[in-house]
């Protein structure tokens, strides 16, 4: 129970700093009033990936300006905010701590409640911002840099993981394959761009898991690495666009097949895609084309809401508060890892 559960015009200011984006958003009753994202991509690109220490320092530099900008855009004052939400995990600990400390300070100064939010739950809740008609039960296809899972979402606050990755997450595989092809960080969007110029002509291994809903990306990633290394040892030129296209097709088909399999098993008629990889056009098309014959509707957030942002954190905070979740205390801690099921 919390004292805002039934409040009209529930206004939430959310902060996200789990990786390399410093973000703030203000949502009223689940609708965006103002948002700001400061990305560090250009900085980390120099190193081929996120350098945690540099990420934390840059969050410290930008967070105050990001919050002020989001507030300005919303047209509200700090006093109009009902609750401060913040990503408590999973993510880079030093980066999370910047957001959590700032949020605690703001909540204390304003005398407003604080709520710590699970980042991956936030990715799922990004769907509710633009698709208020999306109601459980539905299948959640969760694909980010650290997660690949299919889940049965029974209610907005309860889900059951039915399939997960045995090794690498899907986004991680995109990033590693991109690196082998000499593409800049972050690899996912670069693979997608390059794949448009190629054809899926290179055979990729198909993995069979004991649980048909589980994923494995390590075999697929290794197949690409071996293909590239073998060609380079023989002094042969490879067509990078064909490699990107073949890898991407194989990666997204596995996700699409599992999501549709679960929807049919559970007899649900909606699938929602969430996480950074949900921005991938080939994934969206693959899920839609496999779902369509069964009359299953596919939802995904617009691209800017797929990758890390604070609106999704506010959206999940809105779900939690409306369902009566307890607020967090000022002892709220940051966590590098969190369970999708139990750590809400
Ligand atoms: O959700 P996210 O922004 O951060 C985590 O919570 O992990 O996901 C980042 C991941 C990265 O691996 C990135 O390469 C991937 O999402 N990604 C994409 C695309 N945009 C981002 N993967 C494939 N295609 C894209 N367009
Ligand atoms: Zn994320």
Short mmCIF file of C-alpha atoms and ligand atoms in Angstrom, two decimals:
data_model
loop_
_atom_site.label_atom_id
_atom_site.label_comp_id
_atom_site.label_asym_id
_atom_site.label_seq_id
_atom_site.Cartn_x
_atom_site.Cartn_y
_atom_site.Cartn_z
CA UNK A 1 0.00 0.00 0.00
CA UNK A 2 1.22 3.55 -0.71
CA UNK A 3 -0.48 6.92 -0.35
CA UNK A 4 -0.41 7.67 -4.12
CA UNK A 5 -2.11 4.47 -5.33
CA UNK A 6 -5.35 6.20 -6.28
CA UNK A 7 -4.07 9.74 -6.85
CA UNK A 8 -5.31 11.53 -9.98
CA UNK A 9 -2.70 13.10 -12.28
CA UNK A 10 0.03 10.96 -10.71
CA UNK A 11 3.25 12.73 -11.72
CA UNK A 12 6.54 10.81 -11.61
CA UNK A 13 10.06 12.07 -12.23
CA UNK A 14 12.33 9.17 -13.19
CA UNK A 15 16.10 8.89 -13.45
CA UNK A 16 18.04 6.24 -15.40
CA UNK A 17 21.84 5.87 -15.28
CA UNK A 18 22.49 2.11 -15.44
CA UNK A 19 24.93 2.12 -18.37
CA UNK A 20 26.04 4.89 -20.73
CA UNK A 21 22.94 7.09 -20.97
CA UNK A 22 22.07 9.67 -18.32
CA UNK A 23 18.31 10.19 -18.61
CA UNK A 24 15.41 11.89 -16.86
CA UNK A 25 11.70 11.90 -17.73
CA UNK A 26 8.52 13.25 -16.23
CA UNK A 27 5.32 11.29 -16.86
CA UNK A 28 1.79 12.11 -15.72
CA UNK A 29 -0.61 9.15 -15.57
CA UNK A 30 1.79 7.20 -17.81
CA UNK A 31 2.11 9.91 -20.48
CA UNK A 32 5.36 11.71 -21.25
CA UNK A 33 5.46 15.42 -20.34
CA UNK A 34 9.20 15.96 -20.73
CA UNK A 35 12.34 13.89 -21.18
CA UNK A 36 16.07 14.34 -21.72
CA UNK A 37 18.83 11.84 -22.56
CA UNK A 38 22.53 12.56 -22.58
CA UNK A 39 24.37 9.72 -24.32
CA UNK A 40 28.04 8.83 -23.86
CA UNK A 41 28.23 6.64 -26.99
CA UNK A 42 30.83 8.84 -28.70
CA UNK A 43 33.11 8.69 -25.65
CA UNK A 44 32.98 4.89 -25.24
CA UNK A 45 33.27 4.29 -28.99
CA UNK A 46 36.95 5.24 -28.65
CA UNK A 47 37.44 2.13 -26.47
CA UNK A 48 35.17 -0.27 -28.40
CA UNK A 49 32.76 -0.64 -25.45
CA UNK A 50 31.59 0.93 -22.20
CA UNK A 51 34.38 1.75 -19.73
CA UNK A 52 32.60 1.67 -16.33
CA UNK A 53 34.78 4.26 -14.56
CA UNK A 54 34.40 6.77 -17.41
CA UNK A 55 30.65 6.12 -17.53
CA UNK A 56 30.23 6.94 -13.80
CA UNK A 57 32.24 10.15 -14.08
CA UNK A 58 30.18 11.33 -17.03
CA UNK A 59 26.91 10.59 -15.24
CA UNK A 60 28.11 12.84 -12.43
CA UNK A 61 28.87 15.60 -14.94
CA UNK A 62 25.52 15.47 -16.76
CA UNK A 63 22.85 14.38 -14.30
CA UNK A 64 21.89 17.78 -12.89
CA UNK A 65 21.57 19.40 -16.34
CA UNK A 66 19.58 16.41 -17.65
CA UNK A 67 17.06 16.60 -14.79
CA UNK A 68 16.69 20.38 -15.20
CA UNK A 69 16.17 20.03 -18.96
CA UNK A 70 13.49 17.35 -18.56
CA UNK A 71 11.70 19.49 -15.97
CA UNK A 72 11.85 22.56 -18.23
CA UNK A 73 10.38 20.59 -21.12
CA UNK A 74 7.56 19.30 -18.91
CA UNK A 75 6.57 22.86 -17.95
CA UNK A 76 6.37 21.73 -14.30
CA UNK A 77 8.22 22.75 -11.15
CA UNK A 78 9.91 20.27 -8.82
CA UNK A 79 7.08 20.81 -6.34
CA UNK A 80 4.53 19.43 -8.88
CA UNK A 81 6.23 16.01 -8.77
CA UNK A 82 4.50 13.32 -6.66
CA UNK A 83 7.26 10.72 -6.61
CA UNK A 84 10.90 10.20 -7.63
CA UNK A 85 11.66 6.91 -9.43
CA UNK A 86 15.16 5.63 -10.14
CA UNK A 87 16.77 2.57 -11.72
CA UNK A 88 18.17 0.51 -8.83
CA UNK A 89 19.64 -2.26 -11.09
CA UNK A 90 20.67 -4.21 -13.01
CA UNK A 91 23.62 -2.37 -14.51
CA UNK A 92 27.05 -0.95 -13.83
CA UNK A 93 27.28 -0.35 -10.10
CA UNK A 94 29.18 2.95 -10.24
CA UNK A 95 26.78 4.31 -12.86
CA UNK A 96 23.68 3.18 -10.95
CA UNK A 97 24.97 4.78 -7.76
CA UNK A 98 25.09 8.21 -9.42
CA UNK A 99 21.38 8.03 -10.30
CA UNK A 100 20.37 6.45 -6.98
CA UNK A 101 22.28 9.04 -4.92
CA UNK A 102 20.87 11.95 -6.95
CA UNK A 103 17.32 10.56 -6.68
CA UNK A 104 17.65 10.11 -2.91
CA UNK A 105 18.90 13.69 -2.51
CA UNK A 106 16.03 15.03 -4.63
CA UNK A 107 13.40 12.97 -2.78
CA UNK A 108 14.75 14.08 0.60
CA UNK A 109 14.98 17.75 -0.39
CA UNK A 110 11.45 17.81 -1.82
CA UNK A 111 9.95 15.61 0.89
CA UNK A 112 8.59 13.24 -1.80
CA UNK A 113 8.57 9.42 -1.82
CA UNK A 114 11.24 7.43 -3.65
CA UNK A 115 10.78 4.21 -5.62
CA UNK A 116 13.61 1.99 -6.91
CA UNK A 117 12.87 0.33 -10.26
CA UNK A 118 14.17 -2.85 -11.95
CA UNK A 119 15.66 -1.74 -15.31
CA UNK A 120 14.45 -4.74 -17.31
CA UNK A 121 10.92 -4.38 -15.93
CA UNK A 122 11.22 -0.81 -17.20
CA UNK A 123 12.02 -2.04 -20.71
CA UNK A 124 8.80 -4.10 -20.68
CA UNK A 125 6.78 -1.14 -19.32
CA UNK A 126 8.07 1.06 -22.20
CA UNK A 127 5.37 -0.69 -24.25
CA UNK A 128 2.55 0.75 -22.09
CA UNK A 129 3.51 4.37 -22.90
CA UNK A 130 2.48 4.15 -26.55
CA UNK A 131 0.20 1.10 -26.37
CA UNK A 132 -2.19 1.60 -23.44
CA UNK A 133 -4.37 -1.10 -25.00
CA UNK A 134 -1.68 -3.75 -24.33
CA UNK A 135 -3.09 -5.79 -21.46
CA UNK A 136 -1.92 -9.06 -19.91
CA UNK A 137 -1.85 -11.92 -20.49
CA UNK A 138 0.74 -11.53 -23.25
CA UNK A 139 4.12 -12.92 -24.19
CA UNK A 140 7.08 -10.67 -23.35
CA UNK A 141 10.13 -11.08 -25.58
CA UNK A 142 12.94 -9.45 -23.61
CA UNK A 143 16.11 -8.79 -25.61
CA UNK A 144 18.78 -6.42 -24.35
CA UNK A 145 22.54 -6.29 -23.88
CA UNK A 146 22.26 -8.54 -20.82
CA UNK A 147 19.01 -10.51 -21.25
CA UNK A 148 17.30 -12.81 -23.74
CA UNK A 149 14.09 -14.28 -22.42
CA UNK A 150 10.54 -15.18 -23.29
CA UNK A 151 8.04 -14.70 -20.49
CA UNK A 152 4.36 -15.13 -19.90
CA UNK A 153 3.21 -11.78 -18.51
CA UNK A 154 0.19 -12.71 -16.35
CA UNK A 155 -0.38 -9.24 -14.99
CA UNK A 156 1.58 -5.98 -15.17
CA UNK A 157 3.33 -6.94 -11.93
CA UNK A 158 3.70 -10.71 -12.39
CA UNK A 159 5.54 -12.66 -15.05
CA UNK A 160 6.86 -16.19 -15.51
CA UNK A 161 10.08 -16.75 -17.44
CA UNK A 162 9.49 -19.66 -19.82
CA UNK A 163 12.72 -19.55 -21.80
CA UNK A 164 16.07 -17.90 -21.29
CA UNK A 165 19.58 -17.85 -22.70
CA UNK A 166 21.99 -20.66 -21.89
CA UNK A 167 25.00 -18.44 -22.60
CA UNK A 168 25.35 -15.00 -24.24
CA UNK A 169 22.49 -12.50 -24.39
CA UNK A 170 21.27 -11.60 -27.87
CA UNK A 171 22.51 -7.96 -27.74
CA UNK A 172 25.88 -9.18 -26.50
CA UNK A 173 26.14 -11.48 -29.55
CA UNK A 174 25.28 -8.55 -31.87
CA UNK A 175 28.01 -6.47 -30.19
CA UNK A 176 30.64 -9.24 -30.39
CA UNK A 177 29.91 -10.07 -34.03
CA UNK A 178 30.10 -6.36 -34.87
CA UNK A 179 33.49 -6.14 -33.23
CA UNK A 180 34.79 -9.12 -35.25
CA UNK A 181 33.57 -7.36 -38.40
CA UNK A 182 35.42 -4.19 -37.36
CA UNK A 183 32.22 -2.17 -36.76
CA UNK A 184 32.06 0.54 -34.07
CA UNK A 185 30.32 0.27 -30.68
CA UNK A 186 27.40 -0.22 -30.13
CA UNK A 187 27.31 -3.09 -32.58
CA UNK A 188 23.59 -3.85 -32.84
CA UNK A 189 22.54 -0.82 -34.92
CA UNK A 190 25.70 -1.15 -37.07
CA UNK A 191 24.93 -4.79 -37.87
CA UNK A 192 21.37 -3.82 -38.77
CA UNK A 193 22.61 -1.07 -41.11
CA UNK A 194 25.19 -3.27 -42.84
CA UNK A 195 22.80 -6.25 -43.11
CA UNK A 196 20.56 -4.16 -45.39
CA UNK A 197 23.30 -4.31 -48.06
CA UNK A 198 23.76 -8.10 -47.84
CA UNK A 199 21.91 -11.37 -48.36
CA UNK A 200 21.52 -14.22 -45.84
CA UNK A 201 23.60 -16.57 -48.03
CA UNK A 202 26.02 -17.90 -45.39
CA UNK A 203 24.74 -21.02 -43.57
CA UNK A 204 24.49 -20.53 -39.80
CA UNK A 205 24.15 -23.32 -37.21
CA UNK A 206 20.71 -24.00 -35.74
CA UNK A 207 20.89 -24.90 -32.06
CA UNK A 208 18.45 -27.38 -30.51
CA UNK A 209 17.87 -26.83 -26.79
CA UNK A 210 16.34 -29.30 -24.33
CA UNK A 211 13.72 -26.69 -23.47
CA UNK A 212 12.52 -25.55 -26.93
CA UNK A 213 11.91 -22.06 -25.49
CA UNK A 214 15.54 -21.58 -24.34
CA UNK A 215 18.10 -19.70 -26.45
CA UNK A 216 21.80 -20.08 -27.14
CA UNK A 217 23.84 -17.43 -28.91
CA UNK A 218 27.33 -18.71 -28.25
CA UNK A 219 27.28 -21.26 -31.13
CA UNK A 220 26.02 -18.66 -33.57
CA UNK A 221 28.60 -16.11 -32.45
CA UNK A 222 31.42 -18.68 -32.67
CA UNK A 223 30.29 -19.73 -36.16
CA UNK A 224 30.65 -16.12 -37.34
CA UNK A 225 34.04 -15.70 -35.64
CA UNK A 226 35.31 -18.95 -37.22
CA UNK A 227 34.01 -17.94 -40.65
CA UNK A 228 35.83 -14.60 -40.46
CA UNK A 229 39.08 -16.10 -39.09
CA UNK A 230 39.18 -18.97 -41.61
CA UNK A 231 38.76 -16.51 -44.48
CA UNK A 232 41.48 -14.25 -43.12
CA UNK A 233 43.90 -17.21 -42.69
CA UNK A 234 43.33 -18.18 -46.32
CA UNK A 235 43.75 -14.55 -47.37
CA UNK A 236 40.18 -14.51 -48.73
CA UNK A 237 38.01 -11.38 -48.80
CA UNK A 238 34.70 -11.74 -46.98
CA UNK A 239 31.50 -9.92 -47.80
CA UNK A 240 30.83 -8.28 -44.42
CA UNK A 241 27.29 -7.31 -45.39
CA UNK A 242 26.45 -10.97 -46.14
CA UNK A 243 27.93 -12.04 -42.79
CA UNK A 244 25.93 -9.36 -40.93
CA UNK A 245 22.73 -10.29 -42.78
CA UNK A 246 23.15 -14.06 -42.25
CA UNK A 247 23.92 -13.62 -38.54
CA UNK A 248 21.04 -11.19 -37.99
CA UNK A 249 18.52 -13.42 -39.79
CA UNK A 250 19.49 -16.43 -37.72
CA UNK A 251 19.52 -14.43 -34.45
CA UNK A 252 16.10 -12.83 -34.93
CA UNK A 253 14.41 -15.98 -36.24
CA UNK A 254 15.26 -17.85 -33.07
CA UNK A 255 13.64 -15.05 -31.02
CA UNK A 256 10.57 -14.85 -33.24
CA UNK A 257 10.02 -18.63 -33.26
CA UNK A 258 10.21 -18.88 -29.47
CA UNK A 259 7.89 -15.94 -28.86
CA UNK A 260 5.24 -17.34 -31.21
CA UNK A 261 5.68 -20.89 -29.83
CA UNK A 262 5.02 -19.62 -26.30
CA UNK A 263 2.04 -17.50 -27.40
CA UNK A 264 0.48 -20.55 -29.04
CA UNK A 265 1.28 -22.82 -26.07
CA UNK A 266 -0.39 -20.39 -23.69
CA UNK A 267 -3.11 -19.40 -26.14
CA UNK A 268 -2.44 -15.67 -25.84
CA UNK A 269 -2.95 -13.27 -28.73
CA UNK A 270 -0.33 -10.56 -28.03
CA UNK A 271 3.44 -10.43 -28.00
CA UNK A 272 5.36 -7.38 -26.71
CA UNK A 273 9.05 -6.95 -27.55
CA UNK A 274 11.26 -5.09 -25.06
CA UNK A 275 14.92 -4.05 -24.64
CA UNK A 276 17.57 -2.50 -26.87
CA UNK A 277 17.37 -5.21 -29.56
CA UNK A 278 13.62 -4.45 -29.94
CA UNK A 279 14.83 -1.46 -32.00
CA UNK A 280 15.94 -3.91 -34.70
CA UNK A 281 13.66 -3.74 -37.76
CA UNK A 282 14.46 -7.29 -38.89
CA UNK A 283 13.42 -8.63 -35.46
CA UNK A 284 10.14 -6.70 -35.56
CA UNK A 285 9.40 -8.03 -39.06
CA UNK A 286 10.35 -11.61 -38.17
CA UNK A 287 8.06 -11.65 -35.12
CA UNK A 288 5.22 -10.02 -37.06
CA UNK A 289 5.46 -12.41 -40.00
CA UNK A 290 5.52 -15.50 -37.76
CA UNK A 291 2.72 -14.17 -35.51
CA UNK A 292 0.36 -12.96 -38.23
CA UNK A 293 -0.91 -16.39 -39.44
CA UNK A 294 -2.06 -17.12 -35.87
CA UNK A 295 -3.85 -13.78 -35.46
CA UNK A 296 -1.30 -12.71 -32.81
CA UNK A 297 -0.73 -8.93 -32.51
CA UNK A 298 2.84 -7.71 -32.00
CA UNK A 299 3.73 -4.62 -29.94
CA UNK A 300 7.04 -2.80 -29.54
CA UNK A 301 8.01 0.68 -28.36
CA UNK A 302 9.18 3.30 -30.85
CA UNK A 303 12.94 3.03 -31.39
CA UNK A 304 13.99 5.77 -28.98
CA UNK A 305 12.02 4.05 -26.19
CA UNK A 306 13.61 0.63 -26.91
CA UNK A 307 17.14 1.63 -25.90
CA UNK A 308 17.84 2.94 -22.39
CA UNK A 309 15.70 5.93 -21.36
CA UNK A 310 13.98 7.26 -18.24
CA UNK A 311 10.40 7.29 -19.58
CA UNK A 312 10.34 3.49 -19.33
CA UNK A 313 11.46 3.74 -15.68
CA UNK A 314 8.64 6.20 -14.93
CA UNK A 315 6.19 3.91 -16.77
CA UNK A 316 7.17 0.94 -14.58
CA UNK A 317 7.02 3.14 -11.46
CA UNK A 318 3.47 4.09 -12.49
CA UNK A 319 2.53 0.39 -12.78
CA UNK A 320 4.09 -0.35 -9.38
CA UNK A 321 2.46 2.58 -7.56
CA UNK A 322 -0.99 1.87 -9.05
CA UNK A 323 -0.66 -1.76 -7.93
CA UNK A 324 0.05 -0.64 -4.36
CA UNK A 325 3.81 -1.31 -4.15
CA UNK A 326 5.71 -0.02 -1.13
CA UNK A 327 7.95 3.03 -1.59
CA UNK A 328 11.69 2.60 -1.09
CA UNK A 329 13.46 4.01 1.94
CA UNK A 330 16.41 6.40 1.74
CA UNK A 331 18.58 3.29 2.36
CA UNK A 332 17.84 2.20 -1.22
CA UNK A 333 20.93 0.50 -2.66
CA UNK A 334 22.07 -0.10 -6.25
CA UNK A 335 22.47 -3.68 -7.53
CA UNK A 336 24.63 -4.88 -10.41
CA UNK A 337 22.34 -7.88 -10.89
CA UNK A 338 18.64 -8.25 -10.16
CA UNK A 339 16.12 -11.02 -10.74
CA UNK A 340 13.36 -10.19 -13.22
CA UNK A 341 10.91 -12.18 -11.14
CA UNK A 342 11.50 -11.35 -7.51
CA UNK A 343 13.35 -8.02 -7.41
CA UNK A 344 10.69 -5.53 -8.41
O1 LIG B 1 18.43 -2.38 -23.48
P1 LIG B 1 19.74 -1.82 -23.86
O2 LIG B 1 19.81 -0.41 -24.37
O3 LIG B 1 20.72 -1.94 -22.65
C1 LIG B 1 20.64 -2.99 -21.74
O4 LIG B 1 19.79 -2.90 -20.85
O5 LIG B 1 21.39 -3.97 -21.93
O6 LIG B 1 20.33 -2.81 -24.93
C2 LIG B 1 21.58 -2.60 -25.50
C3 LIG B 1 21.77 -3.66 -26.55
C4 LIG B 1 23.17 -3.61 -27.16
O7 LIG B 1 23.68 -4.92 -27.18
C5 LIG B 1 22.91 -3.07 -28.56
O8 LIG B 1 23.85 -3.50 -29.52
C6 LIG B 1 21.52 -3.63 -28.82
O9 LIG B 1 20.84 -3.49 -27.62
N1 LIG B 1 20.84 -2.88 -29.89
C7 LIG B 1 20.50 -3.43 -31.08
C8 LIG B 1 19.94 -2.39 -31.84
N2 LIG B 1 19.92 -1.24 -31.09
C9 LIG B 1 20.48 -1.58 -29.89
N3 LIG B 1 20.66 -4.68 -31.54
C10 LIG B 1 20.24 -4.92 -32.79
N4 LIG B 1 19.69 -3.98 -33.60
C11 LIG B 1 19.52 -2.71 -33.18
N5 LIG B 1 18.98 -1.79 -33.97
ZN1 LIG B 2 18.53 -1.47 -21.04
#
